[in-house]
XYZ file of C-alpha atoms in Angstrom:
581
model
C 87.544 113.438 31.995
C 90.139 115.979 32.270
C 92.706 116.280 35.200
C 91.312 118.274 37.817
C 88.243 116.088 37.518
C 90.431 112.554 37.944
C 91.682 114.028 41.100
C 88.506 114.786 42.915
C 87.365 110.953 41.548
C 90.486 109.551 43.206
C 90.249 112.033 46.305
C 86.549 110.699 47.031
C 87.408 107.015 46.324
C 89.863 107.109 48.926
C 88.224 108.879 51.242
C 85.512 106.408 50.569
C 87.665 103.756 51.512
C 89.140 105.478 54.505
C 85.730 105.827 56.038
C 84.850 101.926 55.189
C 88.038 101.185 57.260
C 87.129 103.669 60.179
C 83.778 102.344 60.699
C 84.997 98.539 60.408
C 87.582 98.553 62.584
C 85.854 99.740 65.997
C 83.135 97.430 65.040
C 85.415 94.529 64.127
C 87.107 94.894 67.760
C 84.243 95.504 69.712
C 82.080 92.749 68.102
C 82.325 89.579 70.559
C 80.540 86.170 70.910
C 80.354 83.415 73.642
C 83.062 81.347 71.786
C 85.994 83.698 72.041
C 85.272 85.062 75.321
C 85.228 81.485 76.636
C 88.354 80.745 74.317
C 89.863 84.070 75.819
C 88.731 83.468 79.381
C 90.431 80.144 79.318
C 93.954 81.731 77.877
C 93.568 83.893 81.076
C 92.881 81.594 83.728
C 93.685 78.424 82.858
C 90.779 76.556 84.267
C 90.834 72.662 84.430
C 86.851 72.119 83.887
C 83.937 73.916 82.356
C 80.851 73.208 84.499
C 77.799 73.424 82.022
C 73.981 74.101 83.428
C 71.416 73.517 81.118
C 67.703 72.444 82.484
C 66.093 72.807 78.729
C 67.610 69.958 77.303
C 65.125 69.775 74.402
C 65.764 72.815 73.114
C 68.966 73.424 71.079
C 70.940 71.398 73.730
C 73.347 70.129 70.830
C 74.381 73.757 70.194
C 74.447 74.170 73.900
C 77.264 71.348 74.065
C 79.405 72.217 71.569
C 80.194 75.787 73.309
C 84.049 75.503 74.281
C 84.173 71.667 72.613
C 87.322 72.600 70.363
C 89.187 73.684 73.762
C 89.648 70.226 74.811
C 88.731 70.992 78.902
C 86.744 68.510 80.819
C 83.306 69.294 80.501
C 79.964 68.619 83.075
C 76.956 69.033 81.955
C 74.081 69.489 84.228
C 70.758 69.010 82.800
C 67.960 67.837 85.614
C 67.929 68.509 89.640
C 68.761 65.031 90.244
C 72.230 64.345 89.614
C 72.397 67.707 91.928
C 73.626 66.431 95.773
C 76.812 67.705 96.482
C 79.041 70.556 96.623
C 81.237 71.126 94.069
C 84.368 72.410 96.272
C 84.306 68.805 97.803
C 85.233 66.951 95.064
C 87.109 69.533 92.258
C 89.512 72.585 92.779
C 87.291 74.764 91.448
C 89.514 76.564 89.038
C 86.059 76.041 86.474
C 84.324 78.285 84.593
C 80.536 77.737 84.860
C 78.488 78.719 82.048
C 74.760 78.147 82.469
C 71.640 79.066 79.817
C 68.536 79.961 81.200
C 65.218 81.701 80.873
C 62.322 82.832 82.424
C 60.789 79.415 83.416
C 63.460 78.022 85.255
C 65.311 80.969 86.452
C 64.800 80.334 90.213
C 65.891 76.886 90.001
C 68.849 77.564 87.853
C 69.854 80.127 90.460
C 69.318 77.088 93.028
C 71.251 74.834 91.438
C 74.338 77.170 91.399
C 74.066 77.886 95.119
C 74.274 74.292 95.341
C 77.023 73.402 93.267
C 78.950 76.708 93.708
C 78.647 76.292 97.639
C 81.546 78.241 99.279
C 83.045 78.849 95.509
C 80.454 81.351 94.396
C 82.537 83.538 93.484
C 84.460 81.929 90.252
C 83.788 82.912 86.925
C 79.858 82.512 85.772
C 78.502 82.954 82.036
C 74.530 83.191 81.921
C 73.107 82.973 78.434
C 69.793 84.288 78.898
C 66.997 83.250 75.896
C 63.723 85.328 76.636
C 63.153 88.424 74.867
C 61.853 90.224 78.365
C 64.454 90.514 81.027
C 64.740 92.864 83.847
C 68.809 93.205 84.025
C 69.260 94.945 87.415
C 66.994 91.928 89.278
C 68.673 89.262 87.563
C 72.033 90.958 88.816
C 70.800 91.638 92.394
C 69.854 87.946 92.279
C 73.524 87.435 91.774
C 74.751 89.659 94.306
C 72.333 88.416 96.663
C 73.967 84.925 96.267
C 77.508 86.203 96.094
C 78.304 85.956 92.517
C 80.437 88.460 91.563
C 82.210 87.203 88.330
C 79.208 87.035 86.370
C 79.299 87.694 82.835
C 75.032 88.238 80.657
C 74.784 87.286 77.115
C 71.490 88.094 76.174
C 70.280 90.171 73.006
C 73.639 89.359 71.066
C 75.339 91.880 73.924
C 77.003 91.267 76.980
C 77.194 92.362 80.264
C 78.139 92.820 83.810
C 77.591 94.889 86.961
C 79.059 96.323 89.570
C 77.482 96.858 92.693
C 79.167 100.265 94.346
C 78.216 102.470 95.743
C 74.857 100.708 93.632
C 73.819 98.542 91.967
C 74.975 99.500 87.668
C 74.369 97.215 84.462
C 77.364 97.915 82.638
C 77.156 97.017 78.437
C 80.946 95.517 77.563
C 82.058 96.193 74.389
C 85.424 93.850 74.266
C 87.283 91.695 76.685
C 89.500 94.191 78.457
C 86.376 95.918 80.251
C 85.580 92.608 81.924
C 89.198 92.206 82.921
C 88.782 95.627 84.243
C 86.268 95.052 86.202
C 87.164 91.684 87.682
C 91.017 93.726 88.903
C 90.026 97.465 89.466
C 87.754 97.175 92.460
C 86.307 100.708 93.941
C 84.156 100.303 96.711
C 82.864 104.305 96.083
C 82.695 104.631 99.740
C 80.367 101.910 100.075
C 79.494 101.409 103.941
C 80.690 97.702 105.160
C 79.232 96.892 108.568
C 80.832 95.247 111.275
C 80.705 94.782 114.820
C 83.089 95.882 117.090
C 83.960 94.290 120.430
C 86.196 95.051 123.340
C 88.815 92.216 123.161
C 92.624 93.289 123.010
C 94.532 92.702 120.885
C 91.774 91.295 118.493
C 89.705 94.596 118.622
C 89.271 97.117 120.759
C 89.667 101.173 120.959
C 91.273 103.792 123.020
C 91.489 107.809 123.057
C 95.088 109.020 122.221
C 96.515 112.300 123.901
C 95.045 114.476 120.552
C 91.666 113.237 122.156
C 91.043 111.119 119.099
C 88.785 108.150 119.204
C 91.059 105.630 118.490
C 90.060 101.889 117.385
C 93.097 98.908 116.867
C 93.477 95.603 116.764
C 95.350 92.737 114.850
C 91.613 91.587 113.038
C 90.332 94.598 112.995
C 93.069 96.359 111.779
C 93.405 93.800 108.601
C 89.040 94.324 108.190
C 90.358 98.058 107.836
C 93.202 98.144 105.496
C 91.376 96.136 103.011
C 88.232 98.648 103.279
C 90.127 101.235 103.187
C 92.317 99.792 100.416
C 89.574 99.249 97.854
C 87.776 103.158 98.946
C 85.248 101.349 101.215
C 83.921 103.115 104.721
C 83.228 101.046 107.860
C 80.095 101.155 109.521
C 80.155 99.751 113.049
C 78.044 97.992 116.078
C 79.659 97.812 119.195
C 78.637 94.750 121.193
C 79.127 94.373 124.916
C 80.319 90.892 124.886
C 81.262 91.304 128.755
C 78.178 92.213 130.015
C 75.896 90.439 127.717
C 75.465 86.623 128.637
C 77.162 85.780 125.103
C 76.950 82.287 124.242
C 78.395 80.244 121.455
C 75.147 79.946 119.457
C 74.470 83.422 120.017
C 77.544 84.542 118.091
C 77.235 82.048 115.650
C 73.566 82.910 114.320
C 75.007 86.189 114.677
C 77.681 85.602 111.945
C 75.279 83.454 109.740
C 72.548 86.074 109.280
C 74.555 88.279 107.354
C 73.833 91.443 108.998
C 77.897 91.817 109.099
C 80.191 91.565 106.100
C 83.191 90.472 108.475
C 83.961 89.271 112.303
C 86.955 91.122 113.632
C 87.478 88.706 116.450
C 88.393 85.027 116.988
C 85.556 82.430 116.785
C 85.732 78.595 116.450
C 85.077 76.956 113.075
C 81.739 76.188 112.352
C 80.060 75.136 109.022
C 77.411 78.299 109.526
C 79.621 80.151 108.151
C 82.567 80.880 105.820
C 86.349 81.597 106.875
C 88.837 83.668 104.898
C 92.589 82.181 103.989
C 94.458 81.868 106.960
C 96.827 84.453 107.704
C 98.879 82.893 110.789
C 99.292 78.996 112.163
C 97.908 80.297 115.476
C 98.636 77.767 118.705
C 96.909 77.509 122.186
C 99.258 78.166 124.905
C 99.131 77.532 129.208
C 100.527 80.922 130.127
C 102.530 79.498 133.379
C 104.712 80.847 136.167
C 108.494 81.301 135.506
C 110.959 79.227 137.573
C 111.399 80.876 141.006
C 114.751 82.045 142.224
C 116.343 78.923 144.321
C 116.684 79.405 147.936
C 119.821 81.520 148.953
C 121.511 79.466 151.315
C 121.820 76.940 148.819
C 124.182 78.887 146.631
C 127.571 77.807 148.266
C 126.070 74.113 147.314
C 124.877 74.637 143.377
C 128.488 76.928 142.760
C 129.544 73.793 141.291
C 127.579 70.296 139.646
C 127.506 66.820 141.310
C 130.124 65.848 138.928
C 132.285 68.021 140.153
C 132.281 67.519 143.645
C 132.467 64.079 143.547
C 135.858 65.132 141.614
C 136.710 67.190 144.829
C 136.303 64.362 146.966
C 138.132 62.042 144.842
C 141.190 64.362 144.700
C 140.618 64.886 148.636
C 141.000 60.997 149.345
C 144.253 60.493 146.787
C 145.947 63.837 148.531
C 145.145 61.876 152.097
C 146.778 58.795 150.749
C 149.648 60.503 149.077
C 150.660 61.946 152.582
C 150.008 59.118 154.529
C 152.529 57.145 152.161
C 155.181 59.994 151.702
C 154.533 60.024 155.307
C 155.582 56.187 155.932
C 158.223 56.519 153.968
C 160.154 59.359 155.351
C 158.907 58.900 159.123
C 158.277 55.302 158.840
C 155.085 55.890 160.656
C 151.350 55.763 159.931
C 149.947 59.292 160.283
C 146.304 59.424 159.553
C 144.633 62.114 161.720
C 147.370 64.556 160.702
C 147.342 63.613 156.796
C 143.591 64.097 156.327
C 144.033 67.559 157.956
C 146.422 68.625 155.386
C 144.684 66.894 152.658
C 141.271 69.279 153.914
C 143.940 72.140 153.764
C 145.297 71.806 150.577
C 141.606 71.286 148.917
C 140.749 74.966 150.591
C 143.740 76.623 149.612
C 144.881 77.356 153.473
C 147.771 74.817 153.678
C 150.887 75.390 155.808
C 154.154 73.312 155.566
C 152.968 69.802 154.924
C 156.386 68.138 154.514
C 159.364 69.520 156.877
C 162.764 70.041 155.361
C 164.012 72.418 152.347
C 164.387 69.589 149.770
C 163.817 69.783 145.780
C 160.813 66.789 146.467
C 159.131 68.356 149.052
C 158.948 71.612 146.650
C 157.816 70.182 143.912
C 155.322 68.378 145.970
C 154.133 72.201 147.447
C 154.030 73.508 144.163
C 151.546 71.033 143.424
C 149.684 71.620 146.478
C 149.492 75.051 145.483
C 148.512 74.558 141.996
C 145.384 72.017 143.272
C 144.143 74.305 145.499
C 144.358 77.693 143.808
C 142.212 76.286 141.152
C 139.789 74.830 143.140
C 139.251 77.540 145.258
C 139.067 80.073 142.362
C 136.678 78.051 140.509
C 134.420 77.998 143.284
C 134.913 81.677 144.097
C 134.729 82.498 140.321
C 130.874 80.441 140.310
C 129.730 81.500 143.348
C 130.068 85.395 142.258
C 128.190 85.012 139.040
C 125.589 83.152 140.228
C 125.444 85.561 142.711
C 125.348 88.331 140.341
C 123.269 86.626 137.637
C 121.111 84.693 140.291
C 119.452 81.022 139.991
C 116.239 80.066 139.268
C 114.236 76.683 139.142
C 113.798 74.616 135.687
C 111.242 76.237 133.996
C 107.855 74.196 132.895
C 108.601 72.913 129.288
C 105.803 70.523 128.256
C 102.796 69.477 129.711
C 103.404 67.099 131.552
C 105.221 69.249 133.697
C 102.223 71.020 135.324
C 102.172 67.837 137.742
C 105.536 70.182 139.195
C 103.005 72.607 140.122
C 99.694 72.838 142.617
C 97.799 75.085 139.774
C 94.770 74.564 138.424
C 93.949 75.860 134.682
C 91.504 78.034 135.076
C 89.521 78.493 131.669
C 87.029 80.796 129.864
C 83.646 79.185 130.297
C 82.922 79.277 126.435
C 85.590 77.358 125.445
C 85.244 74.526 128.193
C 83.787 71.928 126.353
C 85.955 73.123 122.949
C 89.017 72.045 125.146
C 87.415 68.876 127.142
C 87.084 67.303 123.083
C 90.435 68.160 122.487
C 92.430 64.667 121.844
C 95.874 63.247 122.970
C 96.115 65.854 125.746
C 97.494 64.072 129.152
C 95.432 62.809 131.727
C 97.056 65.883 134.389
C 95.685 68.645 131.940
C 92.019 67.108 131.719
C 91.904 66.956 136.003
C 93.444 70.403 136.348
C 90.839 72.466 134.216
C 88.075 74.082 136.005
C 85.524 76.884 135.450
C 85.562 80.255 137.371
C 84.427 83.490 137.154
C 85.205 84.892 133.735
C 85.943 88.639 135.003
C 88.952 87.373 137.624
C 90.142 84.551 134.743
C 90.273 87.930 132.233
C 91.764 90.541 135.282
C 93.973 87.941 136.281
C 94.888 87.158 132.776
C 95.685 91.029 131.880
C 97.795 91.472 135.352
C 99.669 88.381 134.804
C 98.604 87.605 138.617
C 99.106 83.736 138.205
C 97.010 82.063 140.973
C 96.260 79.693 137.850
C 97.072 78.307 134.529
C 95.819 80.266 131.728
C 94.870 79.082 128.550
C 95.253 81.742 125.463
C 95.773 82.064 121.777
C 99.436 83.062 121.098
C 98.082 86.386 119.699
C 96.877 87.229 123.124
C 100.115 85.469 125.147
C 102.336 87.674 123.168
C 100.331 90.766 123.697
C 100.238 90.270 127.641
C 103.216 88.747 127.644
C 104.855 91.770 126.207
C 104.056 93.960 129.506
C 107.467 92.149 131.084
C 109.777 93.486 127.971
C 111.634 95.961 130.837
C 111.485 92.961 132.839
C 115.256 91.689 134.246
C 113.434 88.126 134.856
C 109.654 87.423 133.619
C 107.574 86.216 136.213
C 105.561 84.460 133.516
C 106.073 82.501 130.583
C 103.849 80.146 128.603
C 104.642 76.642 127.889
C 106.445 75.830 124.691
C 103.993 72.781 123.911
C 100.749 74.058 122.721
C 97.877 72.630 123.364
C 96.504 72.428 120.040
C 96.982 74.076 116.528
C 94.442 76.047 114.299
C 94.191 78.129 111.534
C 93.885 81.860 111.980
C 90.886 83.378 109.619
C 88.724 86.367 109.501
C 84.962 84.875 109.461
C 82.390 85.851 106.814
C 79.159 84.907 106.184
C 78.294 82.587 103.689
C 77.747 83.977 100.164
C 79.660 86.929 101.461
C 80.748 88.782 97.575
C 83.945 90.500 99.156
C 85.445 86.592 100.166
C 87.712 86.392 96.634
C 88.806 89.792 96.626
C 89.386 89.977 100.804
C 91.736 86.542 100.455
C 93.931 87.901 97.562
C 94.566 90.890 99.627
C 94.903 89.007 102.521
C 97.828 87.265 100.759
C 99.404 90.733 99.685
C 99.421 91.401 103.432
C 100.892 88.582 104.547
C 103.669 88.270 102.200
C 104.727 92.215 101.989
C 104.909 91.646 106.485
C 101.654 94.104 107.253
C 100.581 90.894 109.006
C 103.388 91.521 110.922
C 103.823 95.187 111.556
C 99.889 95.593 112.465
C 100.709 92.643 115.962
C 103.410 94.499 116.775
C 101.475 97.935 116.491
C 98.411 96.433 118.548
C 100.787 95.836 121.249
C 102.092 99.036 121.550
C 98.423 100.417 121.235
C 97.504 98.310 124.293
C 99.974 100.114 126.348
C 98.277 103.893 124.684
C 95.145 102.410 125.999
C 95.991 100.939 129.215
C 95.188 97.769 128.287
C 98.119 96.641 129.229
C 100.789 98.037 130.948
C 104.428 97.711 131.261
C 106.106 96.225 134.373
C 109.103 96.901 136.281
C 111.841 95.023 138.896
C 110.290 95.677 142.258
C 114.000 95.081 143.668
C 116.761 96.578 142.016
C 119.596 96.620 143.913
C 119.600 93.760 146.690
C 122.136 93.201 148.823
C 123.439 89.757 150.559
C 121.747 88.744 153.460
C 122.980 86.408 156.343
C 120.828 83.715 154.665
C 123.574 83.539 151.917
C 126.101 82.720 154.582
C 123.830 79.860 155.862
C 125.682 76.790 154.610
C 128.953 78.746 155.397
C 128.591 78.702 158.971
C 127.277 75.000 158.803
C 130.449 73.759 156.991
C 132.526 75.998 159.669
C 130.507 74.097 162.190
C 131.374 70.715 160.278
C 134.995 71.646 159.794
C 135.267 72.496 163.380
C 133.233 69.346 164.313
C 135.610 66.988 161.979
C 139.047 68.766 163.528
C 137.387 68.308 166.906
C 136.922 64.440 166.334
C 140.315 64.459 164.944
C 142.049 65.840 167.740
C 140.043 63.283 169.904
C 141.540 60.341 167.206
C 144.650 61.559 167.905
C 144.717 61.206 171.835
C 142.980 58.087 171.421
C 145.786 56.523 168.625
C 148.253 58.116 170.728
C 147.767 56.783 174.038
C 147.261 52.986 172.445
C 150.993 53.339 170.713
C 152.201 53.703 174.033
């Protein structure tokens, strides 16, 4: 073989080879099978427990078993409908992988089984091996969506595969691991419409036209409904509901929620095992929105300028100054003055002394300078008190737990739906039992909004801060709440059960809360209550007010005592007087 001809020899040998290699490796790496995808799967999550469902015992069970053995995680294996009679979540932390073989005869019980087990964890990880020959992949995939399962991963026909069910319903063939990764992080709603109902209940929900004219709609649960729709390329489809006009009741709302007909509940209901709740975003409280401490009465200023302490101090240093005068009195004069004495001591205290002690002598000015020291403190301590509480004004102690609302004559008026929901609430005192009553549920709401406090109101601190926060140009809120709630309880968007957005809604729920949307979309919804007259904000109706006789009240009655005491003095006097001679 001469040269040329070796060349073309080696030239097609390697090409040969380079074409071997080509169509090897794509086939090598996209060739999977149930063992490393469960090996992989575990690598990736970490679970704790494989949950195996196999009805067909009989029938190459043994192989069955020994999927995932060599991975040394706790394994159940499910194999009749007996051992099935309770849920799962109860018992485990579901971080499992479930991998379940089936076929055509027991399909629909299979699929029971799961929504047994997998109760309100249907959406973890599932791996079906399916054995029939005939199989109609979209139906057994709407099955799943129809029960929530949204992790679900078909090995059937030595292929596998998964769906994903916007903007419809789409088998998708996976060809290595990464696509299923894919398709459990990449979410894309393609516009799919979500429906919801939408309610009139600030700062929960509700809407408003701007000054552009725009149709407006807000709200601290709506708002988070929105930004995850809107996050994943979803479109909201709502239903307004009238909830003031319709006679609403609890059961009402909650078949309302369990039927499914909306994929979440942008406003606060109770927890109920009908249907599912979402992580909870806030530790939300029950508050008694209460009246603020009144201003005290103004004649009783000159009285509260300084503490009981204190004035028991004044009268203590009145009685030694009386004593020191009658003694340095008796000693100079020889003579018992008493009358006169307790005059000067009343002087001195006041700061309107004369000459006490006759006589230009170093004792009697040391003695004046301390005189003058005594009362020019006194006197400008009271002064200096009785201007700033003057300026900054007084009020009553404000309610601080519940057990002060026996202070007050109010009752606590309360929504009629939530009457019995606070009647079982435990280790509340006796005085907030007695006070609740029932009234009309448009004046408890009016009188709510208006902060008009002819009541107690009962609220969820989402809606105390949001009416609350129509006093911010307030000098001195006329309402408050009281710092002791009544109870505690989770705040959570409600879902129905089965609901396939519940995994992917609390993991962006959790971005929310931790990056503070939680926190910018409250304080947003309160400003949007003010854009749509919700709420309003308030001002001082006296700004400027001037001092009244009625301040000078107790003045003129100690003038009147002063004059009164010198009176009885002078009297003393004559009296003492006329028996020394």
């Amino acid at each position: 073989m001469n040269r040329p001809a070796k060349r073309c020899y080696k030239s097609c040998i390697l090409l040969t080879l380079l074409l071997c290699v080509w169509l090897y490796c794509p086939v090598n790496s996209n060739t999977m099978d149930v063992q490393s995808i469960i090996q992989k799967l575990n690598e990736e999550h970490k679970y704790n427990m494989h949950l195996m469902i196999d009805l067909k015992v009989s029938n190459g069970s043994q192989k069955f078993e020994e999927i995932g053995y060599e991975l040394e995680v706790p394994r159940i294996l499910i194999s009749h409908t007996g051992v099935v009679k309770e849920n799962f979540y109860k018992i485990f932390n579901m971080k499992i992988l479930t991998i379940v073989r089936m076929d055509m005869t027991n399909l629909n019980i299979t699929f029971s089984i799961m929504e047994k087990l997998l109760w309100r964890r249907h959406y973890i990880t599932i791996i079906i091996l399916f054995q029939n020959e005939d199989l109609d992949l979209e139906e057994l995939f709407h099955r799943c969506w129809k029960q929530g399962h949204t992790s679900v991963l078909l090995y059937w026909r030595n292929s596998f595969y998964s769906y994903t069910a916007f903007p419809n319903l789409r088998v998708n063939r996976l060809t290595n691991f990464s696509q299923l990764l894919d398709y459990e992080l990449h979410q894309n709603f393609q516009h799919y419409k979500i429906k919801v109902p939408f309610v009139e209940i600030p700062p929960l929900c509700f809407s408003y036209h701007n000054r552009q004219g725009h149709y407006v709609r807000s709200g601290i649960y709506y708002k988070i409904v929105e930004n995850f729709v809107t996050h994943y390329n979803g479109c909201l489809q709502h239903e307004f509901i009238d909830i003031w006009k319709l006679s609403l009741q609890r059961e009402y709302a909650t078949d309302l929620v369990a039927s499914g007909e909306f994929a979440f509940i942008t406003s606060h209901l109770a927890m109920n095992e009908s249907y599912e709740n979402s992580e909870s975003f806030n530790f939300a409280a029950l508050y008694l929105i209460v009246p603020a401490g009144k201003e005290i009465d103004q004649s009783l200023y000159l009285l509260v300028s300084f503490n009981s302490n204190m004035w028991l101090m004044i009268f203590l240093l009145l009685f030694v100054l009386f004593l020191f005068i009658v003694v340095v009195n008796y000693c100079k004069c020889g003579k018992l003055i008493y009358f006169d004495s307790l005059l000067h001591a009343l002087k001195i205290v006041i700061f309107a002394y004369d000459e006490v002690f006759k006589g230009r002598t170093f004792f009697n000015y040391m003695l004046h300078l301390l005189f003058l020291i005594v009362g020019l403190f006194l006197t400008n301590s009271y002064v200096c008190n009785l201007s700033s509480m003057y300026t900054s004004r007084i009020y009553e102690p404000d309610l601080k737990t519940l057990q002060d609302i026996e202070r007050t004559n109010l009752g606590i008026h309360v929504y009629s739906l939530d009457y019995d929901q606070y009647l079982a609430v435990k280790n509340l005192p006796s005085i907030v039992h007695k006070r609740m009553f029932v009234g009309n549920n448009t004046e408890f709401y009016v009188n709510r909004q208006n902060l008009n406090l002819v009541s107690i109101y009962p609220s969820v601190d989402d809606i105390v801060d949001f009416v609350l926060f129509q006093q911010l140009y307030v000098k001195r809120p006329w309402a408050k709440y009281l710092p002791e709630p009544m109870y505690t309880i989770p705040s959570t968007i409600k879902l129905p059960h089965r609901s396939p957005y519940i995994r992917l809604f609390n993991r962006h729920l959790s971005y929310m809360r931790d990056s503070g949307i939680l926190k910018k979309i409250k304080t947003d919804s309160q400003w949007d209550g003010v854009l749509s007259s919700s709420i309003r904000f308030f001002q001082d109706t006296v700004t400027n007010r001037s001092m009244s006789m009625v301040h000078l009240q107790y003045a003129f009655v100690m003038w009147l005592s002063g004059m009164l005491l010198g009176f009885l003095i002078f009297i003393g006097e004559i009296i003492f007087g006329k028996k020394c001679h």
